[in-house]
Amino acid sequence: MPRRIPTQVSQTVSRLLEGGYLKQQPAWYEATLRYPPAMPPPHQSVQRPDDDLPRSLQSHVRRQPHDAAAKAQGRSRLNMHKKLRSQLPALRPQPIVYEADRIRRQFFRDHPWEAKRPKTLVETDYVLDTQPEPTIPAGQLPELSMWSRMNPSVEDVIQCTLKTSEVGNMSLSKAYRRTIATYHAIQAEREHQIRYAVLEARAWGADLGPTETERGFIKERAELDKWASLSADLHLPEAMPASTASDATTAGRTKRTDGSFTAGAAYMTSATSVSRGEALVSSATETGAFSSASTADAATTTTSSSSDDYLGIGASLRS
């Protein structure tokens, strides 16, 4: 006889008795009929709560048509398995969504530059555990300052939002707005502290060096001087010393005094004059000397463009 689960043994013996294969009942047969054995755990039906299902699929709602039909001594329209299966959700894996991920995604959408904060990437010999949750007095809503008073991180914002939603019995959006307002207040206070600490240090004589903006201007000025000296070495006569060429180039770079807005016209005119001056110098280098007509044209171009030279570079290249 094949192996059976405990609840099927008595059923099998009943069929064998009815068919005449067994002449008399086993001694345990009556006992198993009165007290059937329990199902093994893998075969037991697990009753799960249906609070997370839609209201139309919850057990107490699904019983209402049957109760109403039984009260009217009729038949419920949901007795058919086909109609019952049509109301059940599709048997596919549902997406796993964590509330912390939703808050983190919204935080970085509102504050994209917070992702640029420097992080320690060096591995340490201890386990990085989360900070202990602060003790919140009874009847008081959590505040972000309970997690960090100086510089709260995104994880502090997430924990405070979740705790505020739980303690205050409010929606996640309302708890997030309340936490973000506290976050902005703490960051503004920290920015003021840093700003006035720098002012106090400079008042006492501290030399903090140039700022990032000043460093950018210094590098730009150095590159312009390098480009001007290189241009002078390429286009000025070889008899002229390098120091004199550099001095003449620097002296010739006088900016335009007229501050009226020209919408870029003055800059384009200056660029055109520079290109023409370079063409004259290169042609003179190739032929060895200017012709009378070319000299006259060059003088006319220099006189006409001297007043419109925006950066003074054209004059330095033609000198």
PDB file of N, CA and C in Angstrom, residues 188-244:
ATOM      1  N   ALA A 188      20.316  76.525   8.518  1.00  0.00           N
ATOM      2  CA  ALA A 188      20.494  77.976   8.498  1.00  0.00           C
ATOM      3  C   ALA A 188      21.276  78.446   9.722  1.00  0.00           C
ATOM      4  N   GLU A 189      20.974  77.869  10.882  1.00  0.00           N
ATOM      5  CA  GLU A 189      21.715  78.220  12.095  1.00  0.00           C
ATOM      6  C   GLU A 189      23.182  77.825  11.969  1.00  0.00           C
ATOM      7  N   ARG A 190      23.455  76.656  11.393  1.00  0.00           N
ATOM      8  CA  ARG A 190      24.842  76.212  11.209  1.00  0.00           C
ATOM      9  C   ARG A 190      25.590  77.124  10.237  1.00  0.00           C
ATOM     10  N   GLU A 191      24.921  77.554   9.166  1.00  0.00           N
ATOM     11  CA  GLU A 191      25.568  78.445   8.203  1.00  0.00           C
ATOM     12  C   GLU A 191      25.914  79.787   8.841  1.00  0.00           C
ATOM     13  N   HIS A 192      25.024  80.319   9.673  1.00  0.00           N
ATOM     14  CA  HIS A 192      25.323  81.583  10.367  1.00  0.00           C
ATOM     15  C   HIS A 192      26.478  81.411  11.336  1.00  0.00           C
ATOM     16  N   GLN A 193      26.535  80.293  12.018  1.00  0.00           N
ATOM     17  CA  GLN A 193      27.641  80.065  12.951  1.00  0.00           C
ATOM     18  C   GLN A 193      28.978  80.015  12.225  1.00  0.00           C
ATOM     19  N   ILE A 194      29.031  79.331  11.091  1.00  0.00           N
ATOM     20  CA  ILE A 194      30.281  79.243  10.336  1.00  0.00           C
ATOM     21  C   ILE A 194      30.679  80.608   9.784  1.00  0.00           C
ATOM     22  N   ARG A 195      29.682  81.351   9.274  1.00  0.00           N
ATOM     23  CA  ARG A 195      29.989  82.656   8.687  1.00  0.00           C
ATOM     24  C   ARG A 195      30.551  83.622   9.730  1.00  0.00           C
ATOM     25  N   TYR A 196      29.928  83.689  10.885  1.00  0.00           N
ATOM     26  CA  TYR A 196      30.407  84.629  11.895  1.00  0.00           C
ATOM     27  C   TYR A 196      31.668  84.125  12.586  1.00  0.00           C
ATOM     28  N   ALA A 197      31.905  82.832  12.587  1.00  0.00           N
ATOM     29  CA  ALA A 197      33.180  82.326  13.102  1.00  0.00           C
ATOM     30  C   ALA A 197      34.332  82.754  12.207  1.00  0.00           C
ATOM     31  N   VAL A 198      34.119  82.748  10.887  1.00  0.00           N
ATOM     32  CA  VAL A 198      35.148  83.214   9.954  1.00  0.00           C
ATOM     33  C   VAL A 198      35.394  84.708  10.127  1.00  0.00           C
ATOM     34  N   LEU A 199      34.320  85.483  10.265  1.00  0.00           N
ATOM     35  CA  LEU A 199      34.491  86.929  10.471  1.00  0.00           C
ATOM     36  C   LEU A 199      35.237  87.220  11.768  1.00  0.00           C
ATOM     37  N   GLU A 200      34.927  86.483  12.818  1.00  0.00           N
ATOM     38  CA  GLU A 200      35.617  86.704  14.098  1.00  0.00           C
ATOM     39  C   GLU A 200      37.089  86.327  13.994  1.00  0.00           C
ATOM     40  N   ALA A 201      37.376  85.232  13.282  1.00  0.00           N
ATOM     41  CA  ALA A 201      38.771  84.822  13.133  1.00  0.00           C
ATOM     42  C   ALA A 201      39.564  85.848  12.341  1.00  0.00           C
ATOM     43  N   ARG A 202      38.977  86.398  11.282  1.00  0.00           N
ATOM     44  CA  ARG A 202      39.680  87.424  10.513  1.00  0.00           C
ATOM     45  C   ARG A 202      39.835  88.713  11.303  1.00  0.00           C
ATOM     46  N   ALA A 203      38.867  89.024  12.160  1.00  0.00           N
ATOM     47  CA  ALA A 203      38.986  90.225  12.992  1.00  0.00           C
ATOM     48  C   ALA A 203      40.145  90.108  13.969  1.00  0.00           C
ATOM     49  N   TRP A 204      40.438  88.886  14.402  1.00  0.00           N
ATOM     50  CA  TRP A 204      41.568  88.670  15.323  1.00  0.00           C
ATOM     51  C   TRP A 204      42.883  88.438  14.589  1.00  0.00           C
ATOM     52  N   GLY A 205      42.886  88.603  13.264  1.00  0.00           N
ATOM     53  CA  GLY A 205      44.126  88.532  12.503  1.00  0.00           C
ATOM     54  C   GLY A 205      44.411  87.204  11.846  1.00  0.00           C
ATOM     55  N   ALA A 206      43.456  86.313  11.766  1.00  0.00           N
ATOM     56  CA  ALA A 206      43.705  85.014  11.138  1.00  0.00           C
ATOM     57  C   ALA A 206      43.755  85.176   9.623  1.00  0.00           C
ATOM     58  N   ASP A 207      44.718  84.501   8.981  1.00  0.00           N
ATOM     59  CA  ASP A 207      44.855  84.521   7.531  1.00  0.00           C
ATOM     60  C   ASP A 207      44.313  83.204   6.997  1.00  0.00           C
ATOM     61  N   LEU A 208      43.104  83.239   6.451  1.00  0.00           N
ATOM     62  CA  LEU A 208      42.455  82.034   5.960  1.00  0.00           C
ATOM     63  C   LEU A 208      42.740  81.759   4.492  1.00  0.00           C
ATOM     64  N   GLY A 209      43.538  82.648   3.848  1.00  0.00           N
ATOM     65  CA  GLY A 209      43.867  82.429   2.449  1.00  0.00           C
ATOM     66  C   GLY A 209      42.733  82.842   1.521  1.00  0.00           C
ATOM     67  N   PRO A 210      42.987  82.799   0.219  1.00  0.00           N
ATOM     68  CA  PRO A 210      41.941  83.189  -0.744  1.00  0.00           C
ATOM     69  C   PRO A 210      40.818  82.162  -0.789  1.00  0.00           C
ATOM     70  N   THR A 211      39.653  82.652  -1.145  1.00  0.00           N
ATOM     71  CA  THR A 211      38.504  81.763  -1.299  1.00  0.00           C
ATOM     72  C   THR A 211      38.587  81.026  -2.637  1.00  0.00           C
ATOM     73  N   GLU A 212      37.655  80.131  -2.868  1.00  0.00           N
ATOM     74  CA  GLU A 212      37.647  79.394  -4.121  1.00  0.00           C
ATOM     75  C   GLU A 212      37.413  80.324  -5.311  1.00  0.00           C
ATOM     76  N   THR A 213      36.585  81.335  -5.126  1.00  0.00           N
ATOM     77  CA  THR A 213      36.358  82.297  -6.210  1.00  0.00           C
ATOM     78  C   THR A 213      37.625  83.094  -6.509  1.00  0.00           C
ATOM     79  N   GLU A 214      38.320  83.523  -5.461  1.00  0.00           N
ATOM     80  CA  GLU A 214      39.567  84.265  -5.667  1.00  0.00           C
ATOM     81  C   GLU A 214      40.638  83.398  -6.310  1.00  0.00           C
ATOM     82  N   ARG A 215      40.686  82.122  -5.936  1.00  0.00           N
ATOM     83  CA  ARG A 215      41.643  81.217  -6.582  1.00  0.00           C
ATOM     84  C   ARG A 215      41.345  81.075  -8.073  1.00  0.00           C
ATOM     85  N   GLY A 216      40.068  81.051  -8.427  1.00  0.00           N
ATOM     86  CA  GLY A 216      39.713  80.971  -9.835  1.00  0.00           C
ATOM     87  C   GLY A 216      40.161  82.194 -10.614  1.00  0.00           C
ATOM     88  N   PHE A 217      40.003  83.396 -10.024  1.00  0.00           N
ATOM     89  CA  PHE A 217      40.456  84.616 -10.693  1.00  0.00           C
ATOM     90  C   PHE A 217      41.972  84.648 -10.829  1.00  0.00           C
ATOM     91  N   ILE A 218      42.688  84.163  -9.819  1.00  0.00           N
ATOM     92  CA  ILE A 218      44.154  84.141  -9.882  1.00  0.00           C
ATOM     93  C   ILE A 218      44.629  83.226 -11.003  1.00  0.00           C
ATOM     94  N   LYS A 219      44.014  82.042 -11.114  1.00  0.00           N
ATOM     95  CA  LYS A 219      44.388  81.129 -12.184  1.00  0.00           C
ATOM     96  C   LYS A 219      44.053  81.707 -13.554  1.00  0.00           C
ATOM     97  N   GLU A 220      42.919  82.370 -13.655  1.00  0.00           N
ATOM     98  CA  GLU A 220      42.547  82.979 -14.939  1.00  0.00           C
ATOM     99  C   GLU A 220      43.522  84.080 -15.326  1.00  0.00           C
ATOM    100  N   ARG A 221      43.938  84.898 -14.346  1.00  0.00           N
ATOM    101  CA  ARG A 221      44.886  85.971 -14.627  1.00  0.00           C
ATOM    102  C   ARG A 221      46.243  85.407 -15.053  1.00  0.00           C
ATOM    103  N   ALA A 222      46.673  84.332 -14.417  1.00  0.00           N
ATOM    104  CA  ALA A 222      47.944  83.713 -14.789  1.00  0.00           C
ATOM    105  C   ALA A 222      47.904  83.148 -16.202  1.00  0.00           C
ATOM    106  N   GLU A 223      46.794  82.523 -16.577  1.00  0.00           N
ATOM    107  CA  GLU A 223      46.672  81.973 -17.926  1.00  0.00           C
ATOM    108  C   GLU A 223      46.649  83.074 -18.974  1.00  0.00           C
ATOM    109  N   LEU A 224      45.967  84.203 -18.684  1.00  0.00           N
ATOM    110  CA  LEU A 224      45.957  85.313 -19.634  1.00  0.00           C
ATOM    111  C   LEU A 224      47.342  85.905 -19.820  1.00  0.00           C
ATOM    112  N   ASP A 225      48.104  86.056 -18.722  1.00  0.00           N
ATOM    113  CA  ASP A 225      49.471  86.565 -18.836  1.00  0.00           C
ATOM    114  C   ASP A 225      50.359  85.602 -19.617  1.00  0.00           C
ATOM    115  N   LYS A 226      50.170  84.309 -19.386  1.00  0.00           N
ATOM    116  CA  LYS A 226      50.957  83.313 -20.123  1.00  0.00           C
ATOM    117  C   LYS A 226      50.641  83.372 -21.615  1.00  0.00           C
ATOM    118  N   TRP A 227      49.355  83.504 -21.947  1.00  0.00           N
ATOM    119  CA  TRP A 227      48.962  83.567 -23.347  1.00  0.00           C
ATOM    120  C   TRP A 227      49.478  84.842 -24.016  1.00  0.00           C
ATOM    121  N   ALA A 228      49.450  85.965 -23.281  1.00  0.00           N
ATOM    122  CA  ALA A 228      49.933  87.224 -23.842  1.00  0.00           C
ATOM    123  C   ALA A 228      51.430  87.179 -24.094  1.00  0.00           C
ATOM    124  N   SER A 229      52.205  86.627 -23.154  1.00  0.00           N
ATOM    125  CA  SER A 229      53.654  86.530 -23.350  1.00  0.00           C
ATOM    126  C   SER A 229      53.990  85.570 -24.477  1.00  0.00           C
ATOM    127  N   LEU A 230      53.244  84.485 -24.612  1.00  0.00           N
ATOM    128  CA  LEU A 230      53.482  83.546 -25.702  1.00  0.00           C
ATOM    129  C   LEU A 230      53.168  84.181 -27.055  1.00  0.00           C
ATOM    130  N   SER A 231      52.103  84.957 -27.117  1.00  0.00           N
ATOM    131  CA  SER A 231      51.767  85.647 -28.359  1.00  0.00           C
ATOM    132  C   SER A 231      52.820  86.672 -28.734  1.00  0.00           C
ATOM    133  N   ALA A 232      53.383  87.359 -27.728  1.00  0.00           N
ATOM    134  CA  ALA A 232      54.429  88.350 -28.005  1.00  0.00           C
ATOM    135  C   ALA A 232      55.683  87.676 -28.533  1.00  0.00           C
ATOM    136  N   ASP A 233      56.050  86.517 -27.978  1.00  0.00           N
ATOM    137  CA  ASP A 233      57.235  85.809 -28.454  1.00  0.00           C
ATOM    138  C   ASP A 233      57.061  85.317 -29.884  1.00  0.00           C
ATOM    139  N   LEU A 234      55.852  85.004 -30.301  1.00  0.00           N
ATOM    140  CA  LEU A 234      55.625  84.473 -31.633  1.00  0.00           C
ATOM    141  C   LEU A 234      55.551  85.555 -32.698  1.00  0.00           C
ATOM    142  N   HIS A 235      55.046  86.740 -32.379  1.00  0.00           N
ATOM    143  CA  HIS A 235      54.747  87.743 -33.397  1.00  0.00           C
ATOM    144  C   HIS A 235      55.661  88.959 -33.356  1.00  0.00           C
ATOM    145  N   LEU A 236      56.391  89.209 -32.252  1.00  0.00           N
ATOM    146  CA  LEU A 236      57.276  90.372 -32.197  1.00  0.00           C
ATOM    147  C   LEU A 236      58.611  90.059 -32.853  1.00  0.00           C
ATOM    148  N   PRO A 237      59.384  91.049 -33.318  1.00  0.00           N
ATOM    149  CA  PRO A 237      60.700  90.793 -33.934  1.00  0.00           C
ATOM    150  C   PRO A 237      61.615  90.073 -32.963  1.00  0.00           C
ATOM    151  N   GLU A 238      62.579  89.271 -33.534  1.00  0.00           N
ATOM    152  CA  GLU A 238      63.463  88.490 -32.689  1.00  0.00           C
ATOM    153  C   GLU A 238      64.477  89.361 -31.957  1.00  0.00           C
ATOM    154  N   ALA A 239      64.790  90.535 -32.490  1.00  0.00           N
ATOM    155  CA  ALA A 239      65.773  91.393 -31.835  1.00  0.00           C
ATOM    156  C   ALA A 239      65.276  91.958 -30.534  1.00  0.00           C
ATOM    157  N   MET A 240      64.000  91.989 -30.348  1.00  0.00           N
ATOM    158  CA  MET A 240      63.424  92.547 -29.130  1.00  0.00           C
ATOM    159  C   MET A 240      63.581  91.561 -27.985  1.00  0.00           C
ATOM    160  N   PRO A 241      64.127  91.958 -26.836  1.00  0.00           N
ATOM    161  CA  PRO A 241      64.307  91.011 -25.720  1.00  0.00           C
ATOM    162  C   PRO A 241      62.958  90.494 -25.218  1.00  0.00           C
ATOM    163  N   ALA A 242      63.037  89.334 -24.573  1.00  0.00           N
ATOM    164  CA  ALA A 242      61.804  88.720 -24.063  1.00  0.00           C
ATOM    165  C   ALA A 242      61.190  89.550 -22.957  1.00  0.00           C
ATOM    166  N   SER A 243      62.033  90.154 -22.095  1.00  0.00           N
ATOM    167  CA  SER A 243      61.504  90.962 -20.998  1.00  0.00           C
ATOM    168  C   SER A 243      60.800  92.197 -21.522  1.00  0.00           C
ATOM    169  N   THR A 244      61.430  92.841 -22.578  1.00  0.00           N
ATOM    170  CA  THR A 244      60.800  94.021 -23.165  1.00  0.00           C
ATOM    171  C   THR A 244      59.479  93.657 -23.843  1.00  0.00           C
TER     172      THR A 244
END
